[in-house]
Coordinates of C-alpha atoms and ligand atoms in Angstrom, one line a residue:
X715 CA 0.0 0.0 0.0
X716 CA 2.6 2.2 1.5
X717 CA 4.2 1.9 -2.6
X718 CA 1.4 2.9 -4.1
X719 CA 0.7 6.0 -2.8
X720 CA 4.2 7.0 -2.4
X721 CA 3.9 6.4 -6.6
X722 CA 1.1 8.0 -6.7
X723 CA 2.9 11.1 -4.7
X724 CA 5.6 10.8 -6.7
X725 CA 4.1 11.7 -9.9
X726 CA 2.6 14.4 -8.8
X727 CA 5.4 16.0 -7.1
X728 CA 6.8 15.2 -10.5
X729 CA 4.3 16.7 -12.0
X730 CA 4.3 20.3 -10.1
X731 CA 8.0 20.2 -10.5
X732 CA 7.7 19.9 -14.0
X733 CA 4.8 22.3 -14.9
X734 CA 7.4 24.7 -12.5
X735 CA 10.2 23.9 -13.9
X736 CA 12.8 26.5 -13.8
X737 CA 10.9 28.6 -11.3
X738 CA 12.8 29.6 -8.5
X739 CA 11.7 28.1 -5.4
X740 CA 11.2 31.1 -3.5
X741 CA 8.4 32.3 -5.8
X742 CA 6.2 29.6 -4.7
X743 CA 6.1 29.2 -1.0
X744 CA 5.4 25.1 -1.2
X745 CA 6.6 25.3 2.5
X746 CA 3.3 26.7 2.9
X747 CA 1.5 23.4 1.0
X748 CA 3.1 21.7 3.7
X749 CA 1.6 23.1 6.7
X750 CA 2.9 23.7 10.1
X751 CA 3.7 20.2 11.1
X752 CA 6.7 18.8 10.5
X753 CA 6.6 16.6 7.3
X754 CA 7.4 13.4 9.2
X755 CA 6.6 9.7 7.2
X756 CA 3.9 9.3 10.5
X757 CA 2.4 12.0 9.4
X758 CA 2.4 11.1 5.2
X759 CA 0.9 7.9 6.5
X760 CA -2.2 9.7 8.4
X761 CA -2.7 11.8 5.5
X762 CA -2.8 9.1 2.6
X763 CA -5.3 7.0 5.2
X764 CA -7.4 9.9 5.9
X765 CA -7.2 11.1 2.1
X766 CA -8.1 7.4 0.7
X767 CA -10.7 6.9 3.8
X768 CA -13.2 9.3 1.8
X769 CA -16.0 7.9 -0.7
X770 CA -14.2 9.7 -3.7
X771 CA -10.9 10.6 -2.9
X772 CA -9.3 13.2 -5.7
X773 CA -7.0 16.5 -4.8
X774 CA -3.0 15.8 -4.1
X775 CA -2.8 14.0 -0.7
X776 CA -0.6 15.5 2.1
X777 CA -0.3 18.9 0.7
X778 CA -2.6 21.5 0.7
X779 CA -2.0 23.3 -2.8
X780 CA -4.6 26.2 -3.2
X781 CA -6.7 26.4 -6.3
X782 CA -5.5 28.0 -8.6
X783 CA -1.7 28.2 -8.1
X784 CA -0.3 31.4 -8.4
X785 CA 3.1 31.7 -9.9
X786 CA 4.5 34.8 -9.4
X787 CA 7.2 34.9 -11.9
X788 CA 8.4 33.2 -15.1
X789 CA 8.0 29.7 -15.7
X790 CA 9.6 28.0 -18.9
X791 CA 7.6 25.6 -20.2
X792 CA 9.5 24.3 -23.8
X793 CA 9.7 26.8 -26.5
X794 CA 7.5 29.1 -24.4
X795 CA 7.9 31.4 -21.0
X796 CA 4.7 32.0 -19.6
X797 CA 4.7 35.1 -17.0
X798 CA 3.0 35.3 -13.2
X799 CA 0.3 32.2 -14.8
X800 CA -2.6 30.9 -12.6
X801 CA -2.7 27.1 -12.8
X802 CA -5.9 25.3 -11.9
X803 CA -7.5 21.8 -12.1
X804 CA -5.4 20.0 -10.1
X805 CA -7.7 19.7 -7.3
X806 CA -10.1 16.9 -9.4
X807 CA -6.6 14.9 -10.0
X808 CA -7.3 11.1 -9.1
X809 CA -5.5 8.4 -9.0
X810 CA -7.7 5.8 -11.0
X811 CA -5.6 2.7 -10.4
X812 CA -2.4 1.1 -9.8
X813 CA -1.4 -2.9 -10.8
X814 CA 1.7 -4.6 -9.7
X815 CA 2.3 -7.6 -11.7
X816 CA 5.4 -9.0 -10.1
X817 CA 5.0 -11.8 -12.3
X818 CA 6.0 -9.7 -15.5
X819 CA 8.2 -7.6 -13.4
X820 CA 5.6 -4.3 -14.3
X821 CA 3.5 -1.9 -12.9
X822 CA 0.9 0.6 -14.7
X823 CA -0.5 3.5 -12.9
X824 CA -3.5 6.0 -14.5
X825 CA -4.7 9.1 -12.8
X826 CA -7.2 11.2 -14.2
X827 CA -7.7 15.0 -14.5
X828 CA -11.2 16.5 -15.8
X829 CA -9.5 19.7 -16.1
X830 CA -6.8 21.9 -16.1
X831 CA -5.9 25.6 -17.2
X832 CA -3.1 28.0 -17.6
X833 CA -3.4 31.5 -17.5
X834 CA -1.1 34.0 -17.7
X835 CA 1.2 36.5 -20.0
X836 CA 3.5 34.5 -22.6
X837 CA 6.4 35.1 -24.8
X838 CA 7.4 33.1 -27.6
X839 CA 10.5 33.4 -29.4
X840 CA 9.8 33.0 -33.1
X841 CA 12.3 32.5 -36.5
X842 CA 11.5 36.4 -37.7
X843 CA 9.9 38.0 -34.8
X844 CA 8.5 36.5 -31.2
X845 CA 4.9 36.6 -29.9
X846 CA 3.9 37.5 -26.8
X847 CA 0.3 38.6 -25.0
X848 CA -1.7 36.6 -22.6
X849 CA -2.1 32.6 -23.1
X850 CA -5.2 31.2 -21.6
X851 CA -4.7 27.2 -22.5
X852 CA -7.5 25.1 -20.8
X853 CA -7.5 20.9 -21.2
X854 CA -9.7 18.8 -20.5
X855 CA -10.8 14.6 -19.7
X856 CA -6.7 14.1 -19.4
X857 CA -5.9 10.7 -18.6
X858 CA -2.2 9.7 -17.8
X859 CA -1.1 6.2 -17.6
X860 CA 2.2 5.9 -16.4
X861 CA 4.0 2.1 -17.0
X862 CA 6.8 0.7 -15.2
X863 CA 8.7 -2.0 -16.9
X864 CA 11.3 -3.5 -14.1
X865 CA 14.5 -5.1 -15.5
X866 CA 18.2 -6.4 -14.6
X867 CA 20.8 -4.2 -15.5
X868 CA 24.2 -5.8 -17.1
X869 CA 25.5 -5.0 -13.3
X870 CA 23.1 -6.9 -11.9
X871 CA 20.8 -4.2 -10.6
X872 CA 17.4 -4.0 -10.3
X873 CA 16.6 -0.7 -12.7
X874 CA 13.3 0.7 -14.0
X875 CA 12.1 1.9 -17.3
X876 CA 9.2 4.2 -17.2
X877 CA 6.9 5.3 -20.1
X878 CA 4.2 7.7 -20.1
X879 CA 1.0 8.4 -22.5
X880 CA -0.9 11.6 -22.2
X881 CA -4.5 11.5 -24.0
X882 CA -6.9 14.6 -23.8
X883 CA -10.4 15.1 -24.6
X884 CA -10.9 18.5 -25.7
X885 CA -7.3 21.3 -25.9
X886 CA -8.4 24.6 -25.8
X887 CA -6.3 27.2 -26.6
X888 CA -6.5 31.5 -27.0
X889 CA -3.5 33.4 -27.3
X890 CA -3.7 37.2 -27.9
X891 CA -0.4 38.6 -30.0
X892 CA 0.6 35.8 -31.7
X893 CA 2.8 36.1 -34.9
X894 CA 1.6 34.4 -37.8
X895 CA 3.3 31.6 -37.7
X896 CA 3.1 30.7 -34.3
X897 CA -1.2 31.2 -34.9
X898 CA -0.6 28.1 -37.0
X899 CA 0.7 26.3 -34.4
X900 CA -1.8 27.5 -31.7
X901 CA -4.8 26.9 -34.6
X902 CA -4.4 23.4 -34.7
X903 CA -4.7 21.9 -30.9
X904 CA -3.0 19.1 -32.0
X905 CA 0.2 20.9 -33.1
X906 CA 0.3 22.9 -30.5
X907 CA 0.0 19.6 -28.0
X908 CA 2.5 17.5 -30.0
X909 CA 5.1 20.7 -30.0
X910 CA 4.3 22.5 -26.8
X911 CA 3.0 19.8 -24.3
X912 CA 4.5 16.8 -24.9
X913 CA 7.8 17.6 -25.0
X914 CA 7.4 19.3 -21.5
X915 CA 5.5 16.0 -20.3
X916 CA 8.2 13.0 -21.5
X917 CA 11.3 14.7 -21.5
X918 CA 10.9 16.4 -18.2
X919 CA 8.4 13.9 -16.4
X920 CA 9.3 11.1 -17.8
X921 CA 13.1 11.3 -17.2
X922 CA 12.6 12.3 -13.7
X923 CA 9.9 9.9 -12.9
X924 CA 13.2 7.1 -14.4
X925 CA 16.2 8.9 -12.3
X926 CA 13.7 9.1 -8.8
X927 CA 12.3 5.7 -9.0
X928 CA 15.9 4.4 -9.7
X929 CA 17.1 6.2 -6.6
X930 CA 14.5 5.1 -4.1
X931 CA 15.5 0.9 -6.2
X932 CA 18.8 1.4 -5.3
X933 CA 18.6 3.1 -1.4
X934 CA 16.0 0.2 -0.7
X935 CA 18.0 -2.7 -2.3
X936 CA 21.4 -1.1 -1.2
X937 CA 23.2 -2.5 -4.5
X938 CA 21.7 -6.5 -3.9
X939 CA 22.3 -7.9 -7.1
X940 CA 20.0 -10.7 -9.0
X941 CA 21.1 -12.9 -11.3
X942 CA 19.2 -11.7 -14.6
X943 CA 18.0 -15.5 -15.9
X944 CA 15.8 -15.4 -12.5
X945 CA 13.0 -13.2 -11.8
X946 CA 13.6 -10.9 -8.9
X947 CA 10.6 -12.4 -6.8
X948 CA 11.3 -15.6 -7.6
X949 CA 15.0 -14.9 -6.7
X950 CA 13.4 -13.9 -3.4
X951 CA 11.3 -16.7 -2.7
X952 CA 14.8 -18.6 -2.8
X953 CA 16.2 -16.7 -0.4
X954 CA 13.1 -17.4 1.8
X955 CA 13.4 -21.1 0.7
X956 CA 17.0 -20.9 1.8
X957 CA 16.1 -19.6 5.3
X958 CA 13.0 -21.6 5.9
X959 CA 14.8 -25.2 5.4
X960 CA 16.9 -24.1 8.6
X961 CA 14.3 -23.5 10.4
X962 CA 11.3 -25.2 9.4
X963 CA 11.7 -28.5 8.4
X964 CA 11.0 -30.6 8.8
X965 CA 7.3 -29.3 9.9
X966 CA 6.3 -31.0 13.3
X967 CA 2.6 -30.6 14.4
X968 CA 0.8 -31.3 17.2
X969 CA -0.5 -34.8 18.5
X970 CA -4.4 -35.3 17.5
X971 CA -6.5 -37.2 19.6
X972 CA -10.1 -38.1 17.8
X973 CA -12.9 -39.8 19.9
X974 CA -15.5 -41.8 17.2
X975 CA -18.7 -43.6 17.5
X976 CA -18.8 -46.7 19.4
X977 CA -15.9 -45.9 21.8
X978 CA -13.6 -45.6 19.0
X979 CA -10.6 -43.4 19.4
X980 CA -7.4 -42.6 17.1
X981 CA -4.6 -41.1 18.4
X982 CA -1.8 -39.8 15.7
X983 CA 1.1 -39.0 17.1
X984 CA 4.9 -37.6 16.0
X985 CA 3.4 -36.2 12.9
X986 CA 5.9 -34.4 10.6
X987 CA 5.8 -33.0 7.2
X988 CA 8.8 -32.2 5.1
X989 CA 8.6 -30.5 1.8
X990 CA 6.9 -27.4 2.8
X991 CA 10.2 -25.3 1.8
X992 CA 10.3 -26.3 -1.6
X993 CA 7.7 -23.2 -2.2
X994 CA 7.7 -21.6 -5.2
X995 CA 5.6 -19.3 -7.6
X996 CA 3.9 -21.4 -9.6
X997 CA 1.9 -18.9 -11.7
X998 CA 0.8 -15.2 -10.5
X999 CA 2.0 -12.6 -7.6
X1000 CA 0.1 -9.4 -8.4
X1001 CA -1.4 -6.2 -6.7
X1002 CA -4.1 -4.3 -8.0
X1003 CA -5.5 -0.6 -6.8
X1004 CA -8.8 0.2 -7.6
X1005 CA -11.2 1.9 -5.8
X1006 CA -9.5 2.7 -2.4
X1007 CA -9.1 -1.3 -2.3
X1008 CA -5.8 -3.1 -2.8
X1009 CA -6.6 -6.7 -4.9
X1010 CA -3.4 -9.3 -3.9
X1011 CA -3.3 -12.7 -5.6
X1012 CA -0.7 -14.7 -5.0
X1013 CA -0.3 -18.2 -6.3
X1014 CA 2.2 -20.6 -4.9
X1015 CA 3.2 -24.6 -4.7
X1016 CA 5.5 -26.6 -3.2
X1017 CA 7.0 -29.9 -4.6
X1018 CA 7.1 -33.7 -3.3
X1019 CA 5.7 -33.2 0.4
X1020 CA 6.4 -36.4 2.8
X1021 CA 5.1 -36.5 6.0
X1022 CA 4.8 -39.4 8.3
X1023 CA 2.9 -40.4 12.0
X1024 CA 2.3 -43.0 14.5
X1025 CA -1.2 -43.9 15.0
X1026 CA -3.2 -46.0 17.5
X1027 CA -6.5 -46.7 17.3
X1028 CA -8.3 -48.3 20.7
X1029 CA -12.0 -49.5 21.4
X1030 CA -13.3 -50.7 24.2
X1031 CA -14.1 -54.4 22.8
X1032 CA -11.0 -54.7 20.4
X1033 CA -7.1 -54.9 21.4
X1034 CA -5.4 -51.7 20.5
X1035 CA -3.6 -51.6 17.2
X1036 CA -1.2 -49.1 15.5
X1037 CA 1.5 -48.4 13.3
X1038 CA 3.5 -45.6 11.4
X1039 CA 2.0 -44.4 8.7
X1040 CA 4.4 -42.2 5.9
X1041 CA 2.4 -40.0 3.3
X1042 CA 3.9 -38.7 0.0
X1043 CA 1.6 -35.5 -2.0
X1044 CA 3.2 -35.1 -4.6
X1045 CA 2.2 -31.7 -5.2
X1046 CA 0.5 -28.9 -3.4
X1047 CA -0.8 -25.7 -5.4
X1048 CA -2.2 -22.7 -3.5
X1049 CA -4.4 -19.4 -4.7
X1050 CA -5.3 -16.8 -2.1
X1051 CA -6.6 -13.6 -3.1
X1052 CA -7.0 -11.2 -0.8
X1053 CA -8.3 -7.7 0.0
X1054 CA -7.2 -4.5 1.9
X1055 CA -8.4 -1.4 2.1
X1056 CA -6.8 1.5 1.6
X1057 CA -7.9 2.6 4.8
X1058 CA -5.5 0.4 6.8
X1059 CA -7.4 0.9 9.7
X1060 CA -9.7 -1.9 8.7
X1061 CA -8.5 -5.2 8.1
X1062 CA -8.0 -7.2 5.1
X1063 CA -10.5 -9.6 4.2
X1064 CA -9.4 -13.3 2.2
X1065 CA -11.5 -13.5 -0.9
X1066 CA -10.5 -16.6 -1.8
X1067 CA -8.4 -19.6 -1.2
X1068 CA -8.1 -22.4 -3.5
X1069 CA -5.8 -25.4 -2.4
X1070 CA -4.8 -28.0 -4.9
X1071 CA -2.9 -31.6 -3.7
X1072 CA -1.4 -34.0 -6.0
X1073 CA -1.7 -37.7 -5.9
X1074 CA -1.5 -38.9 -2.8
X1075 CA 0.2 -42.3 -1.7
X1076 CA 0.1 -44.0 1.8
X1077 CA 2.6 -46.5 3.1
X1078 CA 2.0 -48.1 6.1
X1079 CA 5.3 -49.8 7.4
X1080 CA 3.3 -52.6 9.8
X1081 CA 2.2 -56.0 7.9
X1082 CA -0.9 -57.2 9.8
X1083 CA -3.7 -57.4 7.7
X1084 CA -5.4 -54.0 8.9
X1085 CA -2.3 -52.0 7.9
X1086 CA -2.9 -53.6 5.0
X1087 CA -6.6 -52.4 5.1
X1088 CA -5.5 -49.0 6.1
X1089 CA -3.0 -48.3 3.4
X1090 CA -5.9 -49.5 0.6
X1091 CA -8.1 -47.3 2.3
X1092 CA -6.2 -44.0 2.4
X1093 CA -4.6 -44.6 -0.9
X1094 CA -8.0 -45.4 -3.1
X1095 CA -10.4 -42.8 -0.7
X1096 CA -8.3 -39.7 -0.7
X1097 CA -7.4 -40.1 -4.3
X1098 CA -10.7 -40.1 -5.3
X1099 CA -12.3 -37.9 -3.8
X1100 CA -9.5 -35.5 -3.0
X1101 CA -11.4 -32.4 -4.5
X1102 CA -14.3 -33.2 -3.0
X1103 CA -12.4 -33.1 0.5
X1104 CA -10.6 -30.3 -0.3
X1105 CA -13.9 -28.2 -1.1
X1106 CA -14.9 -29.7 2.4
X1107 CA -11.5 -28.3 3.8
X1108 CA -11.4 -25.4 1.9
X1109 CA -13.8 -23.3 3.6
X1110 CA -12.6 -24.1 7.1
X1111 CA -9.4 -22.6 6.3
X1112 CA -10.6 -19.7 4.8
X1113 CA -12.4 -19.3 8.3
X1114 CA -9.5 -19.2 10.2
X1115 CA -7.2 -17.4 7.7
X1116 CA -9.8 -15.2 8.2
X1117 CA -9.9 -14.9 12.0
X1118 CA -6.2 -14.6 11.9
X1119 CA -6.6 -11.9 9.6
X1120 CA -9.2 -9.7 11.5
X1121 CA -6.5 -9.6 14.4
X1122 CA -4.0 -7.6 12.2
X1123 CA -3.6 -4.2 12.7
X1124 CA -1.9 -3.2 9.1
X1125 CA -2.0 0.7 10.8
X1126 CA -0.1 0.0 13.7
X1127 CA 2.3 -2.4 11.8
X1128 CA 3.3 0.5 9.3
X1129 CA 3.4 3.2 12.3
X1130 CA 5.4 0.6 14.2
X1131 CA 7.6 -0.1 11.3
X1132 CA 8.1 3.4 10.8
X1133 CA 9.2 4.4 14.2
X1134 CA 11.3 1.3 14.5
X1135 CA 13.1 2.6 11.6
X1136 CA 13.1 6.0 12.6
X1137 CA 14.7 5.0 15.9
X1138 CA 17.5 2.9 13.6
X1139 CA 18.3 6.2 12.2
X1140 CA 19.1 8.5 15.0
X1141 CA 21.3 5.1 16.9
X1142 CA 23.0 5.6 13.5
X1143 CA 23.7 9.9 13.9
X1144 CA 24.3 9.1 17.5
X1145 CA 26.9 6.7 16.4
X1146 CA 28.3 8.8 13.4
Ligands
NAG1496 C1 0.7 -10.4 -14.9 O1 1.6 -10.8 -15.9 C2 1.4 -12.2 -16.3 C3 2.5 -12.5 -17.3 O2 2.7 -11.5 -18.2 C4 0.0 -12.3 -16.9 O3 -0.2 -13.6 -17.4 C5 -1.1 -11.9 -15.9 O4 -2.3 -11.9 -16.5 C6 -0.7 -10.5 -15.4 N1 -1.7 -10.2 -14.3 C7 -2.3 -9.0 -14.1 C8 -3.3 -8.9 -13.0 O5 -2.2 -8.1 -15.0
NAG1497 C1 -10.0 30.7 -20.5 O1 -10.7 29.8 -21.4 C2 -11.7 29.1 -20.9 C3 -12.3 28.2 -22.0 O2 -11.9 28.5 -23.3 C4 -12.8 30.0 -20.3 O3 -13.8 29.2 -19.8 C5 -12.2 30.9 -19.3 O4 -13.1 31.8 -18.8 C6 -11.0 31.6 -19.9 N1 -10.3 32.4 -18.8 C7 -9.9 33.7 -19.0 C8 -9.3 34.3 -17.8 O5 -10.1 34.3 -20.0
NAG1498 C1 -9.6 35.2 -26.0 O1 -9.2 36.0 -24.9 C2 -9.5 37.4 -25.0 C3 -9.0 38.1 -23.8 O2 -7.9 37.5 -23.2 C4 -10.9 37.6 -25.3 O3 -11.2 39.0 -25.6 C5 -11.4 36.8 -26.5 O4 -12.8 37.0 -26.7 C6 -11.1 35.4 -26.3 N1 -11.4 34.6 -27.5 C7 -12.1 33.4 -27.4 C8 -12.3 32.8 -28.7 O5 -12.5 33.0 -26.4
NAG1499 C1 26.2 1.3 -4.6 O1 27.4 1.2 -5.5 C2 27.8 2.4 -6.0 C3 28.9 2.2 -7.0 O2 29.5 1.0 -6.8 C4 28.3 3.3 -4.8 O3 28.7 4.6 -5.3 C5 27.1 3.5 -3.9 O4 27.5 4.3 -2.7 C6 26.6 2.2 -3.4 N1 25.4 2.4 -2.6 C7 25.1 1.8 -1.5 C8 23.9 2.2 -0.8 O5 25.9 1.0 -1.0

């Protein structure tokens, strides 16, 4: 989430900067923007949750820009200078969407802008003579999609490659003093767009969106290479693989103790699992912004899992029997999609949760006849109707998944992060 709207802050910081470019900051007092508290990331954090808790968030979060901006002073914008201009608009700015598709390493953001205007005095240097008067230029239904395309540099850096598309509804344009070349120009929007507008937007924007993004890649990743025939995430997951098999396997769960009908009760015992680190991305590992909502799917398997127990199984008129039982899967494939809103004071809500086994095979290592019993029961039975029991199983997981989920607090785990890294920072100065 925290990405996102730091994206989405981003470009329009980008944005302002560009449209400004040139001006001196003094003219525009964006200290002002700011307010009086101290711009702390606490404080960007209550302001994107408070600005994306509304039904129809739109405006720049954080700041407070007035509408219209007043420029006092010259601001060159291409082959133009416009003088002391009012810009306006930029409060109906909204961020449409954002999808992370880690899968093909990209990301494509699109905010929207019903309208926008510039107005102010103008001079335009010209081959024979230069035009200059007042410039009143008004756009309107602009949509900009901004895509990331993520790559591996020849280093072995993680870089990114931004491209951005501009597409207007209506241009609007009336310029008084205008030499008569230059009223070509202006006469035909489209000219004027392609010459004037564009140039502004994807050499300026577009080149600072690339160096910013690159910075924040490489303070976050600190120069951590990947290997370019691997995808980053699943480069990733290997790492987690790696620190997992210390750890966790194999699995070891707790005894189970099941009373039956007719006095009947099985006892399993020393059950462990091994396997579970072999997890991998089998197909997607997305994100998806759209209304206020953040869409995760995340689709992952693991290989060959073995596991293996003790069981005993006692009844009051029959002599207790047991054995070991070892069970292969020989696959396990698991969907979740999940929800959060962007207010992260509520939590996020499992959509869906789809678990998929492989064959299943059963040894039992005794050789009385009901092992032999057992091992044709749990190897024909599971086998056949392991959807059926997994559509069974299925929805008791969700239910706890989604228990488990309605205890997180995503807002305190950011403010926490945040303040644990805050404190990090000053040990460090202390230190220095
Ligand atoms: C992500 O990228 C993969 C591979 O290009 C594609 O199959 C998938 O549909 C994409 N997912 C989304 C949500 O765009
Ligand atoms: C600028 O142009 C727009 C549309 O063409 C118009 O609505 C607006 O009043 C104009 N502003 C000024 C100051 O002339
Ligand atoms: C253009 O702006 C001037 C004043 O700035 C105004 O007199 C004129 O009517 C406008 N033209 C159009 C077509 O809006
Ligand atoms: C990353 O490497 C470059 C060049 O090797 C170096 O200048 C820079 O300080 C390094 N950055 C970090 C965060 O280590």
């Amino acid at each position: 989430m925290e990405g996102k709207t730091r994206l989405c802050v981003v470009v329009v910081v980008v944005m302002l900067a560009a449209a400004g470019k040139g001006v001196r900051g003094q003219l525009i007092d964006y200290k002002a923007w700011l307010g009086e508290e101290p711009l702390t990331p606490q404080r960007i954090v209550n302001d994107v949750v408070e600005y994306f808790s509304v039904r129809d968030p739109h405006g720049i979060p954080v700041m407070n820009v007035p509408e219209p901006i007043y420029i006092p002073g010259t601001v060159p914008a291409s082959q133009i200078t416009f003088y002391d201009p009012y810009i306006s608009g930029h409060s109906g700015l909204r961020l449409e969407y954002v999808n992370v598709n880690l899968t093909s390493l990209s990301a494509k953001g699109k905010l929207s802008l019903p309208h926008f205007n510039l107005n102010g005095g103008y001079k335009w240097p010209g081959p024979w003579s230069n035009s200059e008067g007042h410039a009143n230029i008004t756009m309107t239904g602009i949509e900009m999609t901004l895509d990331l395309f993520f790559g591996i540099s020849d280093v072995g850096l993680l870089t990114v490659e931004p491209k951005m598309d501009l597409e207007y509804e209506d241009l609007k344009l009336n310029f008084t003093g205008l030499t008569y070349t230059h009223s070509f120009v202006v006469g035909a929007a489209k000219t004027f767009f392609s010459t004037v507008i564009e140039p502004i937007i994807f050499s300026n924007v577009q080149t600072k969106v690339k160096s910013l993004v690159n910075q924040r890649i490489e303070e976050r990743l600190q120069n951590l290479t990947f290997p370019d025939s691997i995808s980053p995430v699943d480069f990733a997951l290997a790492k987690i693989r790696m620190d997992l098999r210390e750890t966790l396997e194999p699995v070891k769960l707790d005894d189970q103790e099941m009373h039956l009908t007719w006095g009947v009760t099985v006892q399993v015992q020393n059950i462990e699992l091994a396997g579970v680190t072999t997890i991998h991305r089998t197909h997607e590992v997305s994100a998806q912004f759209i209304d206020n909502v953040v869409y995760v799917t995340i689709q992952l398997g693991t290989q060959t899992l073995k596991g293996g127990a003790d069981w005993f199984l006692s009844a009051s008129l029959l002599p207790a029997v047991g054995g070991h039982l070892s069970l292969e899967i020989e696959s396990l494939a698991v969907t979740v999609e999940a929800q959060q809103p962007a207010n992260i004071r509520s939590p996020p809500t499992l959509r869906k949760i789809d678990i998929k086994l492989g064959n299943l095979a059963v040894r039992s290592d005794g050789d009385g006849t009901f092992d032999y019993l057992v091992e044709a029961m749990l190897n024909i039975l599971p086998n056949c109707f392991r959807n059926q029991i997994m559509d069974k199983v299925e929805p008791v997981i969700h239910q706890k998944v989604q228990k488990e989920f309605n205890k997180f607090d995503v807002y305190r785990m950011v403010m926490d992060k945040l303040a644990e890294r805050q404190q990090q920072q000053q040990q460090m100065e202390a230190s220095a």
